[in-house]
Structure formats: structure tokens, C-alpha cells
Short mmCIF file of C-alpha atoms in Angstrom, two decimals:
data_model
loop_
_atom_site.label_atom_id
_atom_site.label_comp_id
_atom_site.label_asym_id
_atom_site.label_seq_id
_atom_site.Cartn_x
_atom_site.Cartn_y
_atom_site.Cartn_z
CA MET A 1 -10.46 -17.63 -64.00
CA PHE A 2 -10.85 -21.12 -62.52
CA ASP A 3 -7.94 -20.64 -59.76
CA ARG A 4 -10.31 -17.71 -59.02
CA ILE A 5 -13.62 -19.49 -57.98
CA ASP A 6 -10.58 -21.99 -55.97
CA ASN A 7 -9.90 -18.45 -54.26
CA LEU A 8 -13.63 -18.15 -53.63
CA PHE A 9 -13.64 -21.70 -51.85
CA LYS A 10 -10.65 -21.07 -50.08
CA VAL A 11 -12.21 -17.73 -48.50
CA PHE A 12 -15.60 -19.50 -48.07
CA PRO A 13 -14.44 -20.74 -44.50
CA ILE A 14 -13.47 -17.92 -43.54
CA ILE A 15 -16.64 -16.43 -44.64
CA ALA A 16 -18.37 -19.31 -42.64
CA LEU A 17 -16.70 -18.86 -39.66
CA GLY A 18 -17.24 -15.06 -38.87
CA LEU A 19 -20.85 -15.94 -39.11
CA LEU A 20 -20.51 -18.62 -36.83
CA SER A 21 -18.95 -16.44 -34.44
CA LEU A 22 -21.10 -13.75 -34.84
CA SER A 23 -24.32 -16.36 -34.17
CA VAL A 24 -22.43 -17.35 -31.14
CA GLY A 25 -21.76 -14.13 -29.62
CA CYS A 26 -25.48 -13.44 -29.90
CA GLY A 27 -27.17 -15.77 -28.26
CA PRO A 28 -28.90 -16.02 -25.21
CA GLY A 29 -26.87 -15.43 -21.77
CA ASP A 30 -28.34 -17.28 -18.86
CA ARG A 31 -31.10 -18.81 -19.73
CA VAL A 32 -32.15 -22.14 -19.01
CA GLU A 33 -34.18 -25.54 -20.73
CA VAL A 34 -37.77 -24.72 -20.69
CA TYR A 35 -40.65 -27.24 -21.37
CA PRO A 36 -43.75 -26.81 -22.97
CA THR A 37 -46.47 -26.67 -20.07
CA LYS A 38 -50.07 -26.17 -20.28
CA GLY A 39 -53.65 -26.97 -18.03
CA VAL A 40 -56.36 -26.11 -16.75
CA VAL A 41 -57.38 -24.43 -13.73
CA LEU A 42 -60.78 -26.25 -11.82
CA PHE A 43 -62.92 -24.64 -9.02
CA GLY A 44 -65.07 -27.12 -7.41
CA GLY A 45 -64.95 -29.18 -10.86
CA GLU A 46 -65.82 -26.45 -12.70
CA PRO A 47 -63.35 -24.34 -15.07
CA MET A 48 -62.61 -21.67 -12.95
CA MET A 49 -64.46 -17.98 -14.08
CA GLY A 50 -63.27 -14.72 -15.12
CA GLY A 51 -60.21 -15.64 -15.99
CA GLY A 52 -56.61 -14.54 -14.34
CA ALA A 53 -52.88 -15.03 -13.90
CA ILE A 54 -51.03 -18.42 -12.71
CA SER A 55 -47.45 -18.51 -11.46
CA PHE A 56 -44.76 -20.55 -10.53
CA VAL A 57 -42.36 -20.18 -7.54
CA PRO A 58 -39.86 -22.43 -7.22
CA ILE A 59 -39.62 -24.33 -3.40
CA ASP A 60 -36.04 -24.88 -3.13
CA SER A 61 -34.85 -21.90 -4.24
CA GLN A 62 -34.06 -22.79 -7.89
CA ALA A 63 -32.07 -19.90 -9.98
CA GLY A 64 -33.15 -19.16 -13.28
CA LYS A 65 -36.66 -17.07 -14.60
CA ALA A 66 -39.68 -18.63 -12.87
CA ALA A 67 -42.54 -18.92 -15.40
CA GLY A 68 -46.24 -17.45 -15.44
CA GLY A 69 -48.87 -17.43 -17.35
CA THR A 70 -52.48 -16.15 -17.93
CA VAL A 71 -55.60 -17.81 -17.18
CA ASP A 72 -58.34 -17.34 -19.97
CA LYS A 73 -62.18 -17.10 -18.83
CA GLU A 74 -62.42 -20.87 -19.18
CA GLY A 75 -59.82 -21.80 -17.16
CA ASN A 76 -57.18 -22.97 -19.79
CA PHE A 77 -53.59 -21.44 -19.40
CA THR A 78 -50.42 -21.70 -21.32
CA MET A 79 -46.67 -21.26 -18.94
CA SER A 80 -44.35 -18.77 -20.47
CA THR A 81 -40.97 -17.94 -19.32
CA TYR A 82 -38.54 -15.93 -22.30
CA ASP A 83 -41.23 -15.86 -25.42
CA PRO A 84 -45.14 -16.12 -25.54
CA GLY A 85 -46.33 -19.95 -24.84
CA ASP A 86 -42.66 -21.35 -24.57
CA GLY A 87 -43.19 -23.19 -21.08
CA SER A 88 -41.60 -23.50 -17.76
CA MET A 89 -38.21 -24.69 -16.68
CA ALA A 90 -37.91 -27.98 -14.57
CA GLY A 91 -38.56 -28.44 -11.23
CA LYS A 92 -41.23 -27.89 -8.07
CA PHE A 93 -42.95 -25.11 -7.82
CA ARG A 94 -45.54 -24.10 -5.33
CA VAL A 95 -48.64 -22.82 -7.76
CA VAL A 96 -50.14 -19.40 -7.53
CA VAL A 97 -53.72 -18.40 -8.73
CA MET A 98 -55.02 -14.77 -8.96
CA GLN A 99 -57.91 -14.53 -9.96
CA SER A 100 -59.92 -11.16 -11.88
CA THR A 101 -63.43 -11.32 -10.46
CA SER A 102 -64.04 -7.62 -11.88
CA ASP A 103 -63.54 -5.68 -15.09
CA GLU A 104 -62.51 -2.22 -15.65
CA ILE A 105 -65.98 -0.16 -17.58
CA GLU A 106 -63.77 0.99 -20.80
CA THR A 107 -63.56 4.69 -20.41
CA VAL A 108 -63.11 7.49 -22.81
CA GLY A 109 -60.61 10.36 -23.00
CA ASP A 110 -62.65 13.19 -20.82
CA THR A 111 -62.26 17.21 -22.12
CA ASP A 112 -60.39 19.72 -20.50
CA ILE A 113 -62.93 21.34 -18.81
CA GLU A 114 -63.39 21.59 -15.18
CA GLY A 115 -65.57 19.48 -13.42
CA ALA A 116 -65.84 17.32 -16.18
CA ALA A 117 -63.74 14.90 -14.35
CA ASP A 118 -66.45 12.57 -13.27
CA SER A 119 -64.86 9.58 -12.75
CA GLU A 120 -67.33 6.33 -12.35
CA ALA A 121 -64.54 3.76 -12.18
CA GLU A 122 -65.91 1.54 -9.68
CA ALA A 123 -65.33 -2.18 -10.33
CA GLU A 124 -67.69 -4.45 -12.69
CA SER A 125 -68.28 -7.73 -10.93
CA THR A 126 -67.44 -10.47 -13.49
CA VAL A 127 -67.34 -13.22 -10.90
CA PRO A 128 -70.32 -14.07 -8.55
CA VAL A 129 -68.98 -14.76 -5.14
CA ALA A 130 -69.42 -18.26 -4.89
CA LYS A 131 -67.32 -18.46 -7.42
CA ARG A 132 -64.69 -16.59 -6.63
CA ILE A 133 -61.57 -18.98 -5.49
CA PRO A 134 -60.32 -18.55 -1.87
CA PHE A 135 -57.16 -15.88 -1.36
CA THR A 136 -54.55 -18.49 0.05
CA TYR A 137 -54.55 -19.41 -3.76
CA ALA A 138 -52.60 -16.01 -4.22
CA ASP A 139 -50.49 -16.33 -0.97
CA PRO A 140 -46.62 -17.14 -2.79
CA ALA A 141 -46.25 -17.90 0.54
CA ASN A 142 -48.66 -20.54 0.99
CA SER A 143 -50.70 -21.51 -1.64
CA PRO A 144 -51.76 -25.06 -1.45
CA LEU A 145 -51.23 -26.18 -4.91
CA THR A 146 -47.40 -27.54 -5.87
CA VAL A 147 -46.39 -29.20 -9.05
CA GLU A 148 -43.83 -30.77 -11.03
CA ILE A 149 -42.45 -30.00 -14.05
CA LYS A 150 -40.55 -32.51 -15.81
CA PRO A 151 -37.68 -32.11 -18.67
CA GLU A 152 -39.69 -35.63 -20.55
CA GLY A 153 -43.46 -34.07 -20.42
CA PRO A 154 -46.09 -34.28 -20.73
CA ASN A 155 -46.80 -31.26 -18.68
CA GLU A 156 -50.80 -31.03 -18.94
CA LEU A 157 -51.59 -30.37 -15.64
CA THR A 158 -55.10 -29.80 -13.97
CA LEU A 159 -55.15 -27.97 -10.59
CA GLU A 160 -57.82 -28.74 -8.74
CA LEU A 161 -59.23 -25.59 -6.33
CA SER A 162 -61.52 -26.17 -3.56
CA LYS A 163 -63.13 -24.05 -1.30
CA MET B 1 -14.68 1.92 -78.46
CA LYS B 2 -12.99 -1.95 -79.78
CA ALA B 3 -9.85 -0.09 -80.54
CA ILE B 4 -8.92 0.94 -77.04
CA VAL B 5 -9.83 -1.63 -75.42
CA THR B 6 -7.34 -3.91 -77.47
CA ASP B 7 -5.22 -0.90 -77.18
CA SER B 8 -5.33 -1.28 -73.51
CA ILE B 9 -5.05 -4.85 -73.26
CA GLY B 10 -1.92 -4.79 -75.71
CA ARG B 11 -0.28 -1.90 -73.19
CA ARG B 12 -1.15 -4.12 -70.29
CA ARG B 13 0.50 -6.98 -71.95
CA VAL B 14 3.92 -5.45 -72.17
CA SER B 15 3.54 -3.58 -68.73
CA LEU B 16 6.00 -4.04 -65.93
CA HIS B 17 3.40 -3.43 -63.40
CA PRO B 18 -0.08 -5.90 -64.67
CA ARG B 19 -3.41 -4.07 -64.06
CA HIS B 20 -6.51 -5.21 -64.48
CA GLY B 21 -9.82 -4.84 -63.43
CA PHE B 22 -11.71 -7.07 -60.84
CA THR B 23 -13.85 -9.82 -61.92
CA LEU B 24 -17.46 -10.40 -60.17
CA VAL B 25 -16.15 -12.64 -58.70
CA GLU B 26 -13.46 -11.31 -56.79
CA LEU B 27 -16.14 -8.10 -55.87
CA LEU B 28 -18.78 -10.60 -54.80
CA VAL B 29 -15.82 -11.74 -52.17
CA VAL B 30 -14.79 -8.42 -51.26
CA ILE B 31 -18.92 -7.56 -50.33
CA ALA B 32 -19.15 -10.63 -48.59
CA ILE B 33 -16.69 -9.47 -46.30
CA ILE B 34 -17.08 -6.66 -45.59
CA GLY B 35 -20.69 -7.34 -45.03
CA VAL B 36 -19.36 -10.05 -42.07
CA MET B 37 -17.13 -7.71 -41.18
CA VAL B 38 -20.61 -4.95 -40.98
CA GLY B 39 -22.40 -7.93 -39.30
CA LEU B 40 -19.87 -8.21 -36.80
CA LEU B 41 -19.74 -4.07 -35.76
CA LEU B 42 -23.29 -3.30 -35.91
CA PRO B 43 -24.54 -5.69 -33.10
CA ALA B 44 -21.09 -4.08 -30.98
CA VAL B 45 -22.69 -0.40 -32.05
CA GLN B 46 -25.90 -1.27 -30.89
CA ALA B 47 -24.45 -2.97 -27.57
CA ALA B 48 -22.50 -0.06 -27.24
CA ARG B 49 -25.78 2.36 -27.42
CA GLU B 50 -27.65 0.29 -25.22
CA ALA B 51 -24.55 0.26 -22.74
CA ALA B 52 -24.37 4.34 -22.72
CA ARG B 53 -28.21 4.73 -22.42
CA ARG B 54 -28.05 2.14 -19.63
CA MET B 55 -25.26 4.17 -17.48
CA SER B 56 -27.63 7.32 -18.24
CA CYS B 57 -30.35 5.02 -16.12
CA GLN B 58 -28.71 4.35 -14.07
CA ASN B 59 -27.52 7.91 -12.81
CA ASN B 60 -31.00 8.47 -12.50
CA LEU B 61 -31.59 5.60 -10.32
CA LYS B 62 -28.44 7.15 -8.50
CA GLN B 63 -30.03 10.31 -8.10
CA MET B 64 -33.15 9.01 -6.78
CA GLY B 65 -31.19 7.11 -4.16
CA LEU B 66 -29.73 10.27 -3.01
CA ALA B 67 -32.59 12.28 -3.18
CA LEU B 68 -34.41 9.86 -1.23
CA HIS B 69 -31.27 9.95 1.43
CA ASN B 70 -31.30 14.22 1.57
CA TYR B 71 -35.13 13.33 2.30
CA HIS B 72 -34.79 11.09 4.77
CA ASP B 73 -32.04 13.41 6.50
CA THR B 74 -34.76 16.60 6.09
CA HIS B 75 -37.82 14.57 7.41
CA ARG B 76 -35.94 11.54 9.35
CA VAL B 77 -37.90 9.13 7.40
CA PHE B 78 -38.56 8.24 3.89
CA PRO B 79 -41.72 9.53 1.87
CA PRO B 80 -44.38 7.86 1.62
CA GLY B 81 -44.92 5.82 -1.51
CA VAL B 82 -47.99 7.77 -2.08
CA VAL B 83 -50.66 9.67 0.20
CA ASN B 84 -53.80 7.67 -0.15
CA PRO B 85 -56.54 8.80 2.76
CA ARG B 86 -58.66 5.96 1.24
CA ASP B 87 -56.05 3.25 1.56
CA PRO B 88 -56.02 1.31 0.05
CA ASN B 89 -59.30 2.02 -2.78
CA PRO B 90 -59.52 5.58 -3.83
CA ASN B 91 -61.70 4.21 -6.98
CA GLY B 92 -64.53 5.96 -7.71
CA ALA B 93 -63.25 8.87 -5.58
CA ASN B 94 -60.83 10.39 -8.42
CA GLY B 95 -62.03 13.71 -9.58
CA SER B 96 -65.56 13.51 -6.71
CA GLY B 97 -63.73 15.92 -4.80
CA VAL B 98 -63.21 13.37 -2.55
CA PRO B 99 -59.54 13.13 -1.30
CA ALA B 100 -58.32 10.16 -2.77
CA MET B 101 -54.79 9.87 -4.34
CA GLY B 102 -52.56 12.64 -3.64
CA ALA B 103 -48.99 13.11 -4.01
CA ASN B 104 -46.47 10.17 -4.35
CA TRP B 105 -42.67 9.32 -3.32
CA ALA B 106 -41.39 11.13 -6.97
CA ALA B 107 -43.11 14.77 -6.30
CA PHE B 108 -41.87 14.74 -2.70
CA ILE B 109 -38.76 14.42 -4.15
CA LEU B 110 -39.07 16.29 -6.36
CA PRO B 111 -36.84 19.86 -4.17
CA TYR B 112 -34.06 17.49 -4.27
CA LEU B 113 -34.19 16.54 -7.77
CA GLU B 114 -33.67 20.72 -8.43
CA GLN B 115 -37.55 20.48 -9.74
CA GLN B 116 -38.59 23.20 -6.90
CA ALA B 117 -40.98 24.73 -9.48
CA HIS B 118 -42.54 21.45 -10.06
CA TRP B 119 -42.84 20.99 -6.17
CA GLU B 120 -44.70 24.33 -5.73
CA GLY B 121 -46.99 23.14 -8.26
CA VAL B 122 -47.57 20.17 -6.25
CA MET B 123 -47.59 22.31 -3.38
CA THR B 124 -50.25 24.49 -4.83
CA ILE B 125 -52.46 21.98 -6.03
CA VAL B 126 -52.72 20.31 -2.67
CA GLN B 127 -54.04 23.70 -0.79
CA GLU B 128 -55.93 24.74 -3.40
CA ARG B 129 -57.22 20.74 -4.04
CA PRO B 130 -57.11 18.19 -1.65
CA GLU B 131 -57.84 15.47 -4.08
CA VAL B 132 -54.87 16.47 -5.87
CA VAL B 133 -53.87 13.97 -8.21
CA ASP B 134 -57.12 14.23 -10.21
CA TRP B 135 -55.71 17.48 -10.66
CA TYR B 136 -51.95 16.89 -11.53
CA GLY B 137 -51.43 17.97 -15.35
CA HIS B 138 -55.36 19.21 -15.45
CA GLY B 139 -56.07 21.73 -18.14
CA VAL B 140 -57.48 23.93 -15.14
CA TYR B 141 -53.52 24.07 -13.63
CA VAL B 142 -51.73 24.01 -16.87
CA ASN B 143 -53.17 26.61 -18.22
CA ARG B 144 -51.85 28.68 -14.55
CA GLY B 145 -48.71 27.56 -15.99
CA ILE B 146 -48.30 24.56 -13.23
CA THR B 147 -47.15 21.59 -15.27
CA VAL B 148 -46.12 19.32 -12.73
CA GLY B 149 -47.39 15.97 -13.64
CA SER B 150 -48.27 16.84 -17.10
CA GLN B 151 -44.79 15.95 -18.31
CA PRO B 152 -42.08 12.90 -18.21
CA LEU B 153 -39.12 14.69 -16.60
CA PRO B 154 -35.88 13.63 -17.75
CA ALA B 155 -34.88 12.51 -14.10
CA TYR B 156 -37.65 9.88 -14.31
CA THR B 157 -37.02 8.91 -17.44
CA CYS B 158 -34.89 5.91 -18.62
CA PRO B 159 -33.23 6.40 -22.06
CA SER B 160 -33.48 2.31 -22.61
CA HIS B 161 -37.46 2.73 -23.58
CA PRO B 162 -38.88 3.53 -26.92
CA SER B 163 -39.54 6.99 -27.19
CA ALA B 164 -42.78 7.84 -27.07
CA ASP B 165 -44.78 10.87 -25.98
CA HIS B 166 -48.12 9.89 -25.18
CA GLN B 167 -49.79 10.62 -21.93
CA MET B 168 -52.16 8.21 -19.66
CA ALA B 169 -55.59 8.93 -20.66
CA ASN B 170 -58.21 6.71 -19.08
CA GLY B 171 -61.04 8.75 -18.53
CA THR B 172 -60.64 8.82 -14.70
CA ALA B 173 -59.57 12.48 -15.00
CA MET B 174 -56.02 12.14 -14.64
CA GLU B 175 -56.11 12.44 -18.24
CA HIS B 176 -52.90 14.01 -18.67
CA LEU B 177 -49.91 12.72 -16.80
CA GLY B 178 -46.34 12.11 -18.28
CA ARG B 179 -44.77 8.57 -18.60
CA GLY B 180 -42.42 7.74 -16.31
CA ASN B 181 -39.60 4.48 -16.11
CA TYR B 182 -38.86 4.29 -11.98
CA GLY B 183 -41.18 2.47 -9.25
CA ALA B 184 -40.69 3.01 -5.44
CA ASN B 185 -40.83 -1.16 -3.94
CA TYR B 186 -43.59 -1.97 -2.14
CA GLY B 187 -42.16 -5.22 -1.17
CA LYS B 188 -43.10 -8.71 -1.81
CA GLY B 189 -46.63 -8.71 -1.32
CA GLY B 190 -49.24 -6.50 -2.69
CA TYR B 191 -50.33 -2.28 -2.77
CA GLY B 192 -52.66 -2.61 0.66
CA ARG B 193 -50.91 -1.88 4.44
CA VAL B 194 -51.83 -5.35 4.90
CA HIS B 195 -48.87 -6.25 2.70
CA THR B 196 -46.57 -3.00 3.30
CA GLY B 197 -47.64 -2.39 6.61
CA ASP B 198 -45.68 -6.16 7.64
CA GLY B 199 -41.74 -5.36 7.78
CA ARG B 200 -41.71 -9.19 6.81
CA VAL B 201 -43.61 -8.42 3.69
CA GLY B 202 -43.25 -4.38 3.06
CA GLY B 203 -40.67 -2.06 1.32
CA PRO B 204 -39.23 0.71 2.45
CA MET B 205 -41.90 2.68 0.99
CA ALA B 206 -45.53 2.40 1.76
CA ASN B 207 -49.29 4.14 1.56
CA ASN B 208 -49.17 6.69 3.90
CA GLY B 209 -45.79 5.09 5.15
CA LYS B 210 -43.27 7.06 7.34
CA LEU B 211 -40.51 4.52 7.36
CA SER B 212 -37.30 5.51 8.48
CA MET B 213 -34.03 3.66 8.12
CA THR B 214 -34.29 2.16 11.00
CA ASP B 215 -37.58 0.08 10.16
CA ILE B 216 -35.12 -1.68 7.36
CA ARG B 217 -33.76 -4.16 9.83
CA ASP B 218 -32.58 -6.18 6.83
CA GLY B 219 -30.30 -3.46 6.51
CA THR B 220 -30.35 -1.07 3.54
CA SER B 221 -27.89 -2.78 1.56
CA ASN B 222 -30.09 -5.58 1.65
CA THR B 223 -33.17 -4.00 0.54
CA LEU B 224 -34.66 -2.61 -2.76
CA MET B 225 -35.63 0.66 -2.59
CA VAL B 226 -36.47 2.17 -6.21
CA SER B 227 -36.54 0.36 -9.42
CA GLU B 228 -37.55 0.56 -12.96
CA LEU B 229 -40.77 -0.08 -14.94
CA LYS B 230 -42.16 0.24 -18.40
CA PHE B 231 -44.81 1.97 -19.92
CA ARG B 232 -47.09 1.07 -23.69
CA VAL B 233 -45.67 2.06 -26.97
CA THR B 234 -47.93 0.70 -28.78
CA GLY B 235 -51.45 -0.92 -29.20
CA ALA B 236 -55.02 1.39 -29.68
CA ASN B 237 -55.49 1.32 -25.68
CA ARG B 238 -52.74 2.44 -24.24
CA HIS B 239 -53.64 5.66 -23.38
CA GLN B 240 -55.71 3.54 -21.04
CA ASP B 241 -52.64 2.00 -19.30
CA THR B 242 -51.94 3.61 -16.08
CA ARG B 243 -48.29 1.58 -16.19
CA GLY B 244 -45.62 3.18 -16.22
CA THR B 245 -46.66 7.67 -15.02
CA TRP B 246 -44.40 9.17 -12.38
CA ALA B 247 -46.86 11.28 -10.95
CA TYR B 248 -49.93 8.65 -10.23
CA GLY B 249 -49.51 6.54 -6.77
CA ALA B 250 -50.89 3.68 -7.95
CA MET B 251 -49.19 -0.02 -8.01
CA THR B 252 -47.22 -0.43 -11.58
CA ALA B 253 -47.41 3.43 -12.22
CA SER B 254 -44.90 4.17 -9.84
CA LEU B 255 -44.93 1.53 -7.69
CA LEU B 256 -43.77 -2.05 -8.09
CA THR B 257 -43.41 -5.34 -6.06
CA THR B 258 -41.04 -8.20 -5.64
CA ARG B 259 -44.14 -10.29 -5.50
CA THR B 260 -42.53 -11.64 -9.43
CA GLY B 261 -39.58 -10.87 -10.32
CA PRO B 262 -37.87 -8.97 -12.68
CA ASN B 263 -39.35 -8.74 -16.52
CA SER B 264 -41.48 -11.71 -15.06
CA PRO B 265 -43.75 -13.34 -18.03
CA VAL B 266 -46.54 -13.58 -14.69
CA PRO B 267 -49.07 -11.03 -15.55
CA ASP B 268 -49.21 -8.13 -13.18
CA GLY B 269 -52.02 -8.16 -11.62
CA VAL B 270 -53.01 -4.25 -11.40
CA TRP B 271 -56.50 -1.75 -11.59
CA GLY B 272 -56.10 0.18 -15.42
CA CYS B 273 -53.86 -1.50 -17.13
CA ARG B 274 -54.14 -3.68 -20.67
CA SER B 275 -51.98 -6.52 -21.34
CA GLU B 276 -50.01 -6.48 -24.03
CA PRO B 277 -47.93 -9.59 -23.81
CA ALA B 278 -45.88 -8.78 -27.18
CA GLU B 279 -44.46 -6.03 -25.85
CA GLY B 280 -42.91 -8.39 -22.53
CA MET B 281 -46.18 -6.32 -20.79
CA PRO B 282 -49.01 -9.10 -19.85
CA CYS B 283 -51.25 -8.13 -16.81
CA ILE B 284 -54.89 -8.64 -15.27
CA GLN B 285 -57.21 -6.93 -13.85
CA ILE B 286 -57.43 -7.24 -10.46
CA GLY B 287 -60.07 -4.30 -8.95
CA SER B 288 -61.73 -5.86 -6.13
CA PRO B 289 -60.25 -6.39 -3.80
CA TYR B 290 -57.34 -3.19 -4.41
CA THR B 291 -54.84 -4.53 -1.70
CA GLU B 292 -53.87 -7.48 -4.00
CA ASN B 293 -52.54 -4.99 -6.62
CA TYR B 294 -49.14 -6.23 -7.52
CA SER B 295 -46.60 -5.43 -10.66
CA ALA B 296 -43.08 -6.42 -11.37
CA ALA B 297 -40.05 -4.22 -11.91
CA ARG B 298 -39.72 -4.28 -15.85
CA GLY B 299 -37.60 -2.74 -18.04
CA TYR B 300 -35.95 -2.10 -21.79
CA HIS B 301 -32.57 -3.86 -20.81
CA PRO B 302 -31.30 -6.99 -22.21
CA GLY B 303 -31.82 -9.18 -19.56
CA GLY B 304 -32.74 -7.95 -16.31
CA VAL B 305 -33.62 -4.82 -14.39
CA LEU B 306 -31.67 -2.05 -12.41
CA GLY B 307 -32.41 -0.83 -8.99
CA THR B 308 -31.09 1.30 -6.25
CA LEU B 309 -30.79 -0.41 -2.81
CA ALA B 310 -32.02 1.94 0.17
CA ASP B 311 -27.92 2.39 0.91
CA GLY B 312 -27.85 4.28 -2.32
CA SER B 313 -26.01 1.78 -4.55
CA VAL B 314 -27.54 0.93 -7.97
CA ASN B 315 -27.21 -2.62 -8.93
CA PHE B 316 -28.04 -4.75 -12.03
CA TYR B 317 -30.49 -7.47 -11.42
CA SER B 318 -30.37 -10.65 -13.78
CA GLU B 319 -34.21 -12.04 -14.85
CA SER B 320 -32.83 -15.16 -14.14
CA ILE B 321 -31.97 -14.32 -10.31
CA ALA B 322 -34.07 -16.75 -7.27
CA LEU B 323 -37.62 -16.12 -6.90
CA ASP B 324 -36.77 -15.94 -3.18
CA ILE B 325 -33.80 -14.10 -3.16
CA TRP B 326 -35.71 -11.17 -5.29
CA GLN B 327 -38.21 -11.03 -2.75
CA ALA B 328 -35.70 -11.53 -0.04
CA LEU B 329 -34.29 -7.96 -1.66
CA GLY B 330 -37.76 -6.85 -1.60
CA THR B 331 -38.70 -6.86 2.15
CA ARG B 332 -37.47 -4.37 4.87
CA ALA B 333 -37.67 -6.98 7.72
CA GLY B 334 -38.21 -10.11 6.13
CA GLY B 335 -35.42 -11.46 8.51
CA GLU B 336 -33.42 -13.21 5.55
CA ALA B 337 -30.30 -14.46 5.73
CA PRO B 338 -28.31 -12.05 2.76
CA ARG B 339 -27.72 -14.95 -0.10
CA THR B 340 -26.45 -14.35 -3.17
CA GLU B 341 -26.34 -16.78 -5.70
#
């Protein structure tokens, strides 16, 4: 009985090796290191209205997946790359901000009757014109905002937008 | 019972070939080894299955590339991304009888994908209802046997996508459109002609576009033509999400941009979507102006998306591709020097 337990201990490293090779074999491929990044978008000193999207465009043709995030109605955002909220890779980026200024009205599916297909799917404005950010911030080539994400952090950004 | 056990032990002792049962420890070791081997094998089997599905998706893209080339041979131009008389904003016109959004590239190449019956359905609807897209898959026509748009077509469905048999139903009269997984490339800008009309920004297809090979000055081997799109699988509001709908010529339904990278974490800016980051499908509503709609190529293959270039070749693009290379692939006349990583 005792030498059988000994045998088990001899087999154990093989099992451990097997499990190890399993975990190595399924590791993520060409992922780059990402660092937690979050911040707030201000327009004229106040949080940007309406929410929207934020995207990092690498300035010096850097390889690796570029980060993005959703800006909430209070102007806050958290960048994600591979998993929600994991951050951005390090480097210099042009920041592109898209503002959502209208909302689609919630609709219900129609019936299958001819003529029932009326649709008032026009936009419902959620942001007054004075609170809308200039288009240049949504232009990936010309947005004036730039940031640098550093591995040592903390990457807490305050993006000041102006007219 | 006892007598037999004693008996058998006695027999074993005298036997030249000793036989005994397995102890618990030995059994556990064997199970552990089998467990490890299965653990090693199962991911390999799954990977092989995904590889086969991916091949099927690649084949679909190849067929689309051929169909687009055959269309080009016949008409001397690539099909428009979508016929859109109210370019760029057909909103509010759908179902009103006003010509809004018409046939898209996926409809125009139907005859070249051996879908003649569906193409005749398109033409019937075009002649009877100039506003067209509202009536794809509509009960009025489905009852007459014209089912174009209402069904997913195998040619436009990537098997890597989790199956879901639902149709779009966003209340804008385009209720019954079947899902699809492919989008024409509109370049690195957005939906409107302000972007797609400019060769430095737009792709090989555009709203009302009549672009030919000669317009693709970056070279057909350096310009993306078709790539992949996802549609929603879960969530109560998935029917209202227009993303991944083959017969609907809206951004992210059957059109995409290279403004953001493959499988980008940047939310797509489209009209008629409900964000679902958990499915890798974040989005925000951009309805005013409609010209600014954009959408990333998205797929279910691990690590990237497949795409057909304008020369008809099919490649896999890693989601780690440098964004400027991806955007250069998206433009038809960007003048970027071809560069690989």
C-alpha cells in the first residue's frame, strides 16, 4: 500500500506537467500589456452631455489593439481593450470623442398588415445645440486631443474640450 | 461470500501469474491521467471545429469576391453599397411611401451567387415599391412567395457565429429582415458621401456609388472590399438591433468601416442599436448627423476577422493590426505606401 502512494507521487509531476502544458497552449496570442485607464470628458468646464464613445488612435503607427470606451451621461469613461474595463496599452494616442446627441425612440414591432408600417423613427434630441462638441473631436486624423498612457500610471485623464 | 474471498486469495497466492483488483489509488491515478488527456484533447477538437467553420466563412468571402468581380465584369463598376435616394439620411421615410433606402450590394450580387429567384424578388419589389427596403420580407410579399430579405442566406452566414434564428424587428417597418454576417467596406470615415465620395477616405463601395477598379488607386490588393459583422444573440432588445442584417443597407447592418480596428472595443456609432459590451458589441446611438455612422468589422474567430480584398483574395486580419495599416487597407485611393507589420 505504501509503495502505491509512492507511485502516486511519482505520477504527480507528470500530471502537473500535463496541466501546465495545457495552460501554456491556450494562452492569449499576441496580446499586449494594458494599464487601467479612466477619466472624464469636460466640455466648457462641465461634463459632456448625452454620453458617447471615446477612442484612442495610436499616433506613431503602433501595433496592438487600440483601446476604446463608452462615455456615460456624466462624462465618465473607462477604457477597454480585451476585456471590459481592462485599460489601454501604453503609448501616445490621439483621442477621438464622438458625442451621442440623439436617441432612437423605443419602438415595438408592427403587425404584418399593409400600411401598418408607419415609422416615426426620427431622432429625439437629447443634447441642446449649445452643448454639442465640435466635429473636429470626432475626426481620427485631426482631433486636437492627445494623451500619453504610462505603464506606471495612474492614468486618470481629464479631457477638456472647447468650442 | 467470505469463503469465496478466502478461496480466491488462496488461489492467487499459488498462481504463477498473480492477479489482483485495482486499489482506489491506482484507479484515481488512471482517472487523473485520462482527465489530463481529455483536457488536452478537447480544446484541440474545439479548435479543429472552429478551423472548419472559419474555412466555411472564408469560402463565403471568396464567393462574394468572385460575385463582385463578375458584377464588375458585367456592369463595369462595383455595385453601390446601397441605393439611397435620400443620402445620407433615409430616416423617417421608411414605410411612408417616400423612396428611402433601396437595394444594397448584397442584393445586387444575388444573381452572381446563384440566387436568381431572390434577385427576381428584389426586382419585383423595386418596380412595385420604389421605397424598396421596407418591403423586403414584408408579409405582403412573403404571402406571394417573395421571401427576399426575410431569410438568412447560407452565402451570407458565417457558421462561426452562434446560431440565432430571429429576425430584426425594430418597428421601422423593416420587421422581418434575416440576419447576415458580412459588410461592404465604406472606408475609414463614415456612412455619408462626405466620407465615401473622397477616395482618400472611402472604400470601394459607397452610397449610390459607381466605383470601378480604376477608382481603386491604392491597388486592388491593398484595398479591403468585404469583411465580417456580428449580430446580437442574447438580450431582450436584440430584435431591435439592426447590426448584422444582410438585406439592409445601413451602416453595421451590411456595411462597415475601418475607422476602428477589427473587433474594436470602441463602441460602434450607429442608428438603431442597443449596446451589448458583454457580447463584444458595444455601440452608441449616432443619429444626427447620419453621415457620421461608423462600425468596426467584428467576428467570432479568435483574434481577428476575415476580409476579402478588392482583388478577390481572402485574408485573416489580427485585431492587433496597427490601426493606420487597417485604415490604409480601408481606403481606395488613400495614397498610403503599402506596409506590413
